Amino acid sequence: MDSRIALGWRSSNSVSMNWAIDATHSAHTRAQTGIQQLCRDPVKHVSSNNWGHAVVYDRYAAKWRLPDQHEKECLDPDPWALPSQKRRLSWSSRQKIRGWMQRLMPRAGQDCCITGGLLIPEIFSVDQELAYSLVKGPKVAFFHDATPLLFPEWSPPSVVRRFPGYLEFLSGLDWVICISRQSEGDLLSFLKRADLPAPETIVLPLGAPSSVLDSQSPRVPKPISQQPPTVLMVGSIEARKNHLAVLDACEQLWTEGLAFNLRLMGLLNRATGTAAANRIRELAASGRPLHWKGPASQQEIIDAYRNADIFLYPSLYEGFGIPVMEAKAFGLPVITSNKGALQERLMEGGCLETETTPREIATSLKRLILEPPLRHRLVQEGRKQPVRSMAIVAAELRQLLEARWPSPKAL
C-alpha cells in the first residue's frame, strides 16, 4: 500500500496543512517539567483552534494513533494532582496488551491520525526514529537546550550518550524551532562541530503556561509587609539549577541573623541533585526556615508564587527560563543569573542580576530583603513588559507554519 495513503496524507487539493503534535512522552508521564509544559499547552491551544491535534506513537501497536482516555488525562492533568517523581515514560498493562493485539490483528482500512505535518515538541526517544521516518509530511521540532553536550556533568549519562544521535536527527528535519537565541546558537555551533548539515532554524520564544495566566489575579503584586519575607525558588533539584550555592548563601545570611523563609519547589533529579537534597534535609533538620517536600502540584506552585515575596533563580545554564517569566507574571521581584538564555530574561526587566557563587547570591539576596524600595522598583519594571502567553506562542506558531507551508489553494 502507498505509504502516503496509509498515513492519510492529503492531496494537493486539500485546503490547508493539518498538523499533528507528537505527545508520546507527555502522554505517558505525570512529570511537569518545562518540556511537558511546552507540549501540553500547544496541544490545548492547537486543538481548540482546530488546526492540529495530539498524537502518540504506540510502540506496541507499531503505529501512530490518537490519545486514549488515560493519555488525554496526562496531557490535561488535574491542577491539584501531584506530578510523578520520575520523568520516564510509563505504559499500563492494558495499553501494552491492546497494542500487541492491534499489531497481531490489524483492522483493514483503519484510519491513521497524521494527515499532514508533524510537530515534535519533546526530546524524542530512540525507538521513535523509525516512527518519524513513516511520516511523509514536513517534520518540525522544537529545540530546548544543549546542556548534555555543554555540561555533561549536569546530565544523566544515558542522556549524554544519546544526545549526539538526537542532534543528527534534528539536522535532517525540515525546520527546527529554537526557544531562545541562546538555544539556536548552541544548536548551530554543535552541528558545525559535528560536521552535520544545519537545518533551517527560527527562534520562537516561549510564554508563561496557561495554568499560570489562567489563575486568579496573577499580575497583582503582593504588598510589602514587615514580616520576614518568603524567598521562592521553583525548579528541579539538580546540579544545573545551582541549589548548593543557594543553600550556602542562605545559610550565610541566616548565620548573620537575617530573617527570611526559603521555599523550594521541584522534582528531585537523583542523577545530579542528590547532594543538594541531602543539604536541604540537613538545614531543615537544624531548624532553618526552609521548606521542600518534593514534587508539587501545579496549583501548589501557583499558590507558592502568590505567597512569595522574592523569587530566586541563579541557574548555571538555561535554554529559556520559564520560572523567571512565571514569577514576573505574579508580580515578584526576581534575582537571576546571566547564564544561557537567562541573559534574554534579564533584558526584559524586573530582575536583579547576580553571579552564581554563594557569596554573590548572598549579597544580592540580602540587598533585596533589606531594600523594599528596590523590590518595588523591580516589580514595577517587570509589570511594564506584557506577559507573553502560550496561547500567543501557539498563534505565532500557526502563522509561521502556514507561511512556510501555505495552503495549496493559496499558491
PDB file of N, CA and C in Angstrom, residues 236-309:
ATOM      1  N   SER A 236      13.564  21.959  39.161  1.00  0.00           N
ATOM      2  CA  SER A 236      14.021  20.635  39.557  1.00  0.00           C
ATOM      3  C   SER A 236      15.259  20.733  40.440  1.00  0.00           C
ATOM      4  N   ILE A 237      15.338  19.870  41.432  1.00  0.00           N
ATOM      5  CA  ILE A 237      16.515  19.830  42.294  1.00  0.00           C
ATOM      6  C   ILE A 237      17.602  19.074  41.537  1.00  0.00           C
ATOM      7  N   GLU A 238      18.462  19.823  40.898  1.00  0.00           N
ATOM      8  CA  GLU A 238      19.524  19.233  40.077  1.00  0.00           C
ATOM      9  C   GLU A 238      20.695  20.191  40.039  1.00  0.00           C
ATOM     10  N   ALA A 239      21.848  19.682  39.624  1.00  0.00           N
ATOM     11  CA  ALA A 239      23.078  20.475  39.682  1.00  0.00           C
ATOM     12  C   ALA A 239      22.970  21.764  38.885  1.00  0.00           C
ATOM     13  N   ARG A 240      22.345  21.704  37.735  1.00  0.00           N
ATOM     14  CA  ARG A 240      22.291  22.870  36.847  1.00  0.00           C
ATOM     15  C   ARG A 240      21.560  24.047  37.480  1.00  0.00           C
ATOM     16  N   LYS A 241      20.634  23.779  38.364  1.00  0.00           N
ATOM     17  CA  LYS A 241      19.853  24.864  38.970  1.00  0.00           C
ATOM     18  C   LYS A 241      20.607  25.589  40.081  1.00  0.00           C
ATOM     19  N   ASN A 242      21.754  25.016  40.528  1.00  0.00           N
ATOM     20  CA  ASN A 242      22.639  25.718  41.454  1.00  0.00           C
ATOM     21  C   ASN A 242      22.096  25.787  42.887  1.00  0.00           C
ATOM     22  N   HIS A 243      21.372  24.747  43.297  1.00  0.00           N
ATOM     23  CA  HIS A 243      20.807  24.756  44.647  1.00  0.00           C
ATOM     24  C   HIS A 243      21.871  24.762  45.739  1.00  0.00           C
ATOM     25  N   LEU A 244      22.981  24.070  45.536  1.00  0.00           N
ATOM     26  CA  LEU A 244      24.015  24.031  46.570  1.00  0.00           C
ATOM     27  C   LEU A 244      24.542  25.429  46.881  1.00  0.00           C
ATOM     28  N   ALA A 245      24.772  26.228  45.850  1.00  0.00           N
ATOM     29  CA  ALA A 245      25.232  27.600  46.075  1.00  0.00           C
ATOM     30  C   ALA A 245      24.150  28.418  46.774  1.00  0.00           C
ATOM     31  N   VAL A 246      22.903  28.225  46.402  1.00  0.00           N
ATOM     32  CA  VAL A 246      21.794  28.933  47.042  1.00  0.00           C
ATOM     33  C   VAL A 246      21.718  28.581  48.529  1.00  0.00           C
ATOM     34  N   LEU A 247      21.847  27.309  48.842  1.00  0.00           N
ATOM     35  CA  LEU A 247      21.757  26.874  50.241  1.00  0.00           C
ATOM     36  C   LEU A 247      22.917  27.427  51.063  1.00  0.00           C
ATOM     37  N   ASP A 248      24.119  27.442  50.488  1.00  0.00           N
ATOM     38  CA  ASP A 248      25.254  28.022  51.192  1.00  0.00           C
ATOM     39  C   ASP A 248      25.047  29.519  51.419  1.00  0.00           C
ATOM     40  N   ALA A 249      24.494  30.204  50.418  1.00  0.00           N
ATOM     41  CA  ALA A 249      24.237  31.637  50.548  1.00  0.00           C
ATOM     42  C   ALA A 249      23.210  31.909  51.641  1.00  0.00           C
ATOM     43  N   CYS A 250      22.148  31.122  51.661  1.00  0.00           N
ATOM     44  CA  CYS A 250      21.102  31.316  52.670  1.00  0.00           C
ATOM     45  C   CYS A 250      21.620  31.003  54.069  1.00  0.00           C
ATOM     46  N   GLU A 251      22.421  29.964  54.196  1.00  0.00           N
ATOM     47  CA  GLU A 251      22.999  29.626  55.498  1.00  0.00           C
ATOM     48  C   GLU A 251      23.887  30.764  56.004  1.00  0.00           C
ATOM     49  N   GLN A 252      24.622  31.381  55.098  1.00  0.00           N
ATOM     50  CA  GLN A 252      25.453  32.525  55.475  1.00  0.00           C
ATOM     51  C   GLN A 252      24.592  33.658  56.025  1.00  0.00           C
ATOM     52  N   LEU A 253      23.478  33.960  55.348  1.00  0.00           N
ATOM     53  CA  LEU A 253      22.598  35.049  55.780  1.00  0.00           C
ATOM     54  C   LEU A 253      21.866  34.702  57.073  1.00  0.00           C
ATOM     55  N   TRP A 254      21.428  33.474  57.228  1.00  0.00           N
ATOM     56  CA  TRP A 254      20.783  33.069  58.481  1.00  0.00           C
ATOM     57  C   TRP A 254      21.764  33.179  59.649  1.00  0.00           C
ATOM     58  N   THR A 255      23.012  32.793  59.413  1.00  0.00           N
ATOM     59  CA  THR A 255      24.031  32.881  60.451  1.00  0.00           C
ATOM     60  C   THR A 255      24.270  34.331  60.861  1.00  0.00           C
ATOM     61  N   GLU A 256      24.154  35.244  59.904  1.00  0.00           N
ATOM     62  CA  GLU A 256      24.294  36.675  60.195  1.00  0.00           C
ATOM     63  C   GLU A 256      23.104  37.233  60.949  1.00  0.00           C
ATOM     64  N   GLY A 257      22.011  36.459  61.029  1.00  0.00           N
ATOM     65  CA  GLY A 257      20.820  36.906  61.743  1.00  0.00           C
ATOM     66  C   GLY A 257      19.727  37.478  60.867  1.00  0.00           C
ATOM     67  N   LEU A 258      19.872  37.392  59.547  1.00  0.00           N
ATOM     68  CA  LEU A 258      18.848  37.916  58.639  1.00  0.00           C
ATOM     69  C   LEU A 258      17.646  36.973  58.643  1.00  0.00           C
ATOM     70  N   ALA A 259      16.461  37.515  58.812  1.00  0.00           N
ATOM     71  CA  ALA A 259      15.238  36.708  58.915  1.00  0.00           C
ATOM     72  C   ALA A 259      14.534  36.630  57.565  1.00  0.00           C
ATOM     73  N   PHE A 260      14.382  35.425  57.058  1.00  0.00           N
ATOM     74  CA  PHE A 260      13.598  35.167  55.854  1.00  0.00           C
ATOM     75  C   PHE A 260      13.342  33.666  55.768  1.00  0.00           C
ATOM     76  N   ASN A 261      12.307  33.304  55.015  1.00  0.00           N
ATOM     77  CA  ASN A 261      11.960  31.908  54.791  1.00  0.00           C
ATOM     78  C   ASN A 261      12.353  31.520  53.366  1.00  0.00           C
ATOM     79  N   LEU A 262      12.854  30.310  53.212  1.00  0.00           N
ATOM     80  CA  LEU A 262      13.218  29.803  51.887  1.00  0.00           C
ATOM     81  C   LEU A 262      12.300  28.646  51.540  1.00  0.00           C
ATOM     82  N   ARG A 263      11.628  28.759  50.403  1.00  0.00           N
ATOM     83  CA  ARG A 263      10.749  27.687  49.939  1.00  0.00           C
ATOM     84  C   ARG A 263      11.228  27.196  48.585  1.00  0.00           C
ATOM     85  N   LEU A 264      11.463  25.905  48.490  1.00  0.00           N
ATOM     86  CA  LEU A 264      11.910  25.277  47.251  1.00  0.00           C
ATOM     87  C   LEU A 264      10.800  24.399  46.705  1.00  0.00           C
ATOM     88  N   MET A 265      10.565  24.498  45.410  1.00  0.00           N
ATOM     89  CA  MET A 265       9.536  23.690  44.743  1.00  0.00           C
ATOM     90  C   MET A 265      10.190  22.998  43.561  1.00  0.00           C
ATOM     91  N   GLY A 266      10.161  21.659  43.563  1.00  0.00           N
ATOM     92  CA  GLY A 266      10.729  20.977  42.415  1.00  0.00           C
ATOM     93  C   GLY A 266      10.969  19.504  42.634  1.00  0.00           C
ATOM     94  N   LEU A 267      10.975  18.792  41.531  1.00  0.00           N
ATOM     95  CA  LEU A 267      11.224  17.361  41.498  1.00  0.00           C
ATOM     96  C   LEU A 267      12.714  17.084  41.658  1.00  0.00           C
ATOM     97  N   LEU A 268      13.070  16.065  42.428  1.00  0.00           N
ATOM     98  CA  LEU A 268      14.466  15.689  42.604  1.00  0.00           C
ATOM     99  C   LEU A 268      14.967  14.906  41.399  1.00  0.00           C
ATOM    100  N   ASN A 269      16.039  15.391  40.801  1.00  0.00           N
ATOM    101  CA  ASN A 269      16.750  14.645  39.769  1.00  0.00           C
ATOM    102  C   ASN A 269      17.857  13.870  40.479  1.00  0.00           C
ATOM    103  N   ARG A 270      17.631  12.584  40.700  1.00  0.00           N
ATOM    104  CA  ARG A 270      18.552  11.789  41.507  1.00  0.00           C
ATOM    105  C   ARG A 270      19.937  11.673  40.875  1.00  0.00           C
ATOM    106  N   ALA A 271      20.009  11.826  39.566  1.00  0.00           N
ATOM    107  CA  ALA A 271      21.299  11.688  38.893  1.00  0.00           C
ATOM    108  C   ALA A 271      22.257  12.813  39.263  1.00  0.00           C
ATOM    109  N   THR A 272      21.735  14.036  39.458  1.00  0.00           N
ATOM    110  CA  THR A 272      22.629  15.166  39.725  1.00  0.00           C
ATOM    111  C   THR A 272      22.218  16.007  40.928  1.00  0.00           C
ATOM    112  N   GLY A 273      21.082  15.709  41.549  1.00  0.00           N
ATOM    113  CA  GLY A 273      20.591  16.572  42.623  1.00  0.00           C
ATOM    114  C   GLY A 273      20.639  15.990  44.012  1.00  0.00           C
ATOM    115  N   THR A 274      21.185  14.804  44.172  1.00  0.00           N
ATOM    116  CA  THR A 274      21.169  14.144  45.477  1.00  0.00           C
ATOM    117  C   THR A 274      21.935  14.944  46.531  1.00  0.00           C
ATOM    118  N   ALA A 275      23.081  15.508  46.158  1.00  0.00           N
ATOM    119  CA  ALA A 275      23.862  16.292  47.122  1.00  0.00           C
ATOM    120  C   ALA A 275      23.060  17.487  47.629  1.00  0.00           C
ATOM    121  N   ALA A 276      22.344  18.159  46.724  1.00  0.00           N
ATOM    122  CA  ALA A 276      21.519  19.299  47.130  1.00  0.00           C
ATOM    123  C   ALA A 276      20.370  18.848  48.021  1.00  0.00           C
ATOM    124  N   ALA A 277      19.742  17.722  47.686  1.00  0.00           N
ATOM    125  CA  ALA A 277      18.638  17.212  48.503  1.00  0.00           C
ATOM    126  C   ALA A 277      19.115  16.883  49.911  1.00  0.00           C
ATOM    127  N   ASN A 278      20.287  16.280  50.035  1.00  0.00           N
ATOM    128  CA  ASN A 278      20.839  15.964  51.356  1.00  0.00           C
ATOM    129  C   ASN A 278      21.118  17.230  52.153  1.00  0.00           C
ATOM    130  N   ARG A 279      21.625  18.252  51.481  1.00  0.00           N
ATOM    131  CA  ARG A 279      21.904  19.522  52.156  1.00  0.00           C
ATOM    132  C   ARG A 279      20.611  20.197  52.594  1.00  0.00           C
ATOM    133  N   ILE A 280      19.578  20.106  51.785  1.00  0.00           N
ATOM    134  CA  ILE A 280      18.270  20.669  52.157  1.00  0.00           C
ATOM    135  C   ILE A 280      17.770  20.012  53.439  1.00  0.00           C
ATOM    136  N   ARG A 281      17.825  18.690  53.478  1.00  0.00           N
ATOM    137  CA  ARG A 281      17.346  17.962  54.659  1.00  0.00           C
ATOM    138  C   ARG A 281      18.178  18.297  55.894  1.00  0.00           C
ATOM    139  N   GLU A 282      19.471  18.465  55.706  1.00  0.00           N
ATOM    140  CA  GLU A 282      20.364  18.799  56.821  1.00  0.00           C
ATOM    141  C   GLU A 282      20.009  20.154  57.417  1.00  0.00           C
ATOM    142  N   LEU A 283      19.807  21.162  56.556  1.00  0.00           N
ATOM    143  CA  LEU A 283      19.478  22.501  57.041  1.00  0.00           C
ATOM    144  C   LEU A 283      18.102  22.530  57.698  1.00  0.00           C
ATOM    145  N   ALA A 284      17.143  21.827  57.094  1.00  0.00           N
ATOM    146  CA  ALA A 284      15.804  21.790  57.676  1.00  0.00           C
ATOM    147  C   ALA A 284      15.825  21.122  59.048  1.00  0.00           C
ATOM    148  N   ALA A 285      16.604  20.048  59.176  1.00  0.00           N
ATOM    149  CA  ALA A 285      16.687  19.336  60.461  1.00  0.00           C
ATOM    150  C   ALA A 285      17.342  20.199  61.538  1.00  0.00           C
ATOM    151  N   SER A 286      18.203  21.126  61.114  1.00  0.00           N
ATOM    152  CA  SER A 286      18.870  22.000  62.084  1.00  0.00           C
ATOM    153  C   SER A 286      17.982  23.152  62.536  1.00  0.00           C
ATOM    154  N   GLY A 287      16.783  23.257  61.943  1.00  0.00           N
ATOM    155  CA  GLY A 287      15.840  24.284  62.353  1.00  0.00           C
ATOM    156  C   GLY A 287      15.800  25.514  61.476  1.00  0.00           C
ATOM    157  N   ARG A 288      16.532  25.499  60.385  1.00  0.00           N
ATOM    158  CA  ARG A 288      16.480  26.644  59.485  1.00  0.00           C
ATOM    159  C   ARG A 288      15.095  26.748  58.842  1.00  0.00           C
ATOM    160  N   PRO A 289      14.617  27.980  58.567  1.00  0.00           N
ATOM    161  CA  PRO A 289      13.285  28.179  57.958  1.00  0.00           C
ATOM    162  C   PRO A 289      13.287  27.823  56.475  1.00  0.00           C
ATOM    163  N   LEU A 290      13.352  26.544  56.227  1.00  0.00           N
ATOM    164  CA  LEU A 290      13.489  26.023  54.872  1.00  0.00           C
ATOM    165  C   LEU A 290      12.423  24.959  54.650  1.00  0.00           C
ATOM    166  N   HIS A 291      11.716  25.055  53.497  1.00  0.00           N
ATOM    167  CA  HIS A 291      10.644  24.102  53.216  1.00  0.00           C
ATOM    168  C   HIS A 291      10.821  23.520  51.829  1.00  0.00           C
ATOM    169  N   TRP A 292      10.820  22.199  51.746  1.00  0.00           N
ATOM    170  CA  TRP A 292      10.812  21.471  50.477  1.00  0.00           C
ATOM    171  C   TRP A 292      10.195  20.111  50.725  1.00  0.00           C
ATOM    172  N   LYS A 293       9.181  19.772  49.951  1.00  0.00           N
ATOM    173  CA  LYS A 293       8.516  18.483  50.155  1.00  0.00           C
ATOM    174  C   LYS A 293       8.621  17.566  48.942  1.00  0.00           C
ATOM    175  N   GLY A 294       9.343  18.010  47.917  1.00  0.00           N
ATOM    176  CA  GLY A 294       9.444  17.199  46.710  1.00  0.00           C
ATOM    177  C   GLY A 294       8.497  17.683  45.639  1.00  0.00           C
ATOM    178  N   PRO A 295       7.997  16.779  44.784  1.00  0.00           N
ATOM    179  CA  PRO A 295       7.101  17.191  43.699  1.00  0.00           C
ATOM    180  C   PRO A 295       5.868  17.915  44.233  1.00  0.00           C
ATOM    181  N   ALA A 296       5.459  18.949  43.540  1.00  0.00           N
ATOM    182  CA  ALA A 296       4.285  19.734  43.932  1.00  0.00           C
ATOM    183  C   ALA A 296       3.324  19.820  42.765  1.00  0.00           C
ATOM    184  N   SER A 297       2.045  19.924  43.088  1.00  0.00           N
ATOM    185  CA  SER A 297       1.039  20.079  42.037  1.00  0.00           C
ATOM    186  C   SER A 297       1.150  21.470  41.431  1.00  0.00           C
ATOM    187  N   GLN A 298       0.558  21.634  40.258  1.00  0.00           N
ATOM    188  CA  GLN A 298       0.594  22.942  39.612  1.00  0.00           C
ATOM    189  C   GLN A 298      -0.122  23.983  40.464  1.00  0.00           C
ATOM    190  N   GLN A 299      -1.179  23.591  41.140  1.00  0.00           N
ATOM    191  CA  GLN A 299      -1.896  24.542  41.989  1.00  0.00           C
ATOM    192  C   GLN A 299      -1.057  24.946  43.194  1.00  0.00           C
ATOM    193  N   GLU A 300      -0.309  24.000  43.758  1.00  0.00           N
ATOM    194  CA  GLU A 300       0.575  24.328  44.876  1.00  0.00           C
ATOM    195  C   GLU A 300       1.664  25.308  44.441  1.00  0.00           C
ATOM    196  N   ILE A 301       2.173  25.131  43.235  1.00  0.00           N
ATOM    197  CA  ILE A 301       3.200  26.048  42.732  1.00  0.00           C
ATOM    198  C   ILE A 301       2.612  27.438  42.527  1.00  0.00           C
ATOM    199  N   ILE A 302       1.403  27.498  41.992  1.00  0.00           N
ATOM    200  CA  ILE A 302       0.726  28.786  41.819  1.00  0.00           C
ATOM    201  C   ILE A 302       0.530  29.471  43.168  1.00  0.00           C
ATOM    202  N   ASP A 303       0.084  28.716  44.164  1.00  0.00           N
ATOM    203  CA  ASP A 303      -0.103  29.283  45.500  1.00  0.00           C
ATOM    204  C   ASP A 303       1.224  29.753  46.088  1.00  0.00           C
ATOM    205  N   ALA A 304       2.306  29.025  45.793  1.00  0.00           N
ATOM    206  CA  ALA A 304       3.622  29.429  46.289  1.00  0.00           C
ATOM    207  C   ALA A 304       4.040  30.761  45.674  1.00  0.00           C
ATOM    208  N   TYR A 305       3.785  30.941  44.381  1.00  0.00           N
ATOM    209  CA  TYR A 305       4.078  32.226  43.745  1.00  0.00           C
ATOM    210  C   TYR A 305       3.275  33.342  44.419  1.00  0.00           C
ATOM    211  N   ARG A 306       2.004  33.088  44.682  1.00  0.00           N
ATOM    212  CA  ARG A 306       1.144  34.114  45.289  1.00  0.00           C
ATOM    213  C   ARG A 306       1.646  34.535  46.664  1.00  0.00           C
ATOM    214  N   ASN A 307       2.197  33.586  47.416  1.00  0.00           N
ATOM    215  CA  ASN A 307       2.568  33.854  48.802  1.00  0.00           C
ATOM    216  C   ASN A 307       4.031  34.237  48.970  1.00  0.00           C
ATOM    217  N   ALA A 308       4.777  34.291  47.879  1.00  0.00           N
ATOM    218  CA  ALA A 308       6.196  34.639  47.964  1.00  0.00           C
ATOM    219  C   ALA A 308       6.393  36.146  47.904  1.00  0.00           C
ATOM    220  N   ASP A 309       7.575  36.577  48.334  1.00  0.00           N
ATOM    221  CA  ASP A 309       7.950  37.994  48.269  1.00  0.00           C
ATOM    222  C   ASP A 309       9.091  38.239  47.290  1.00  0.00           C
TER     223      ASP A 309
END
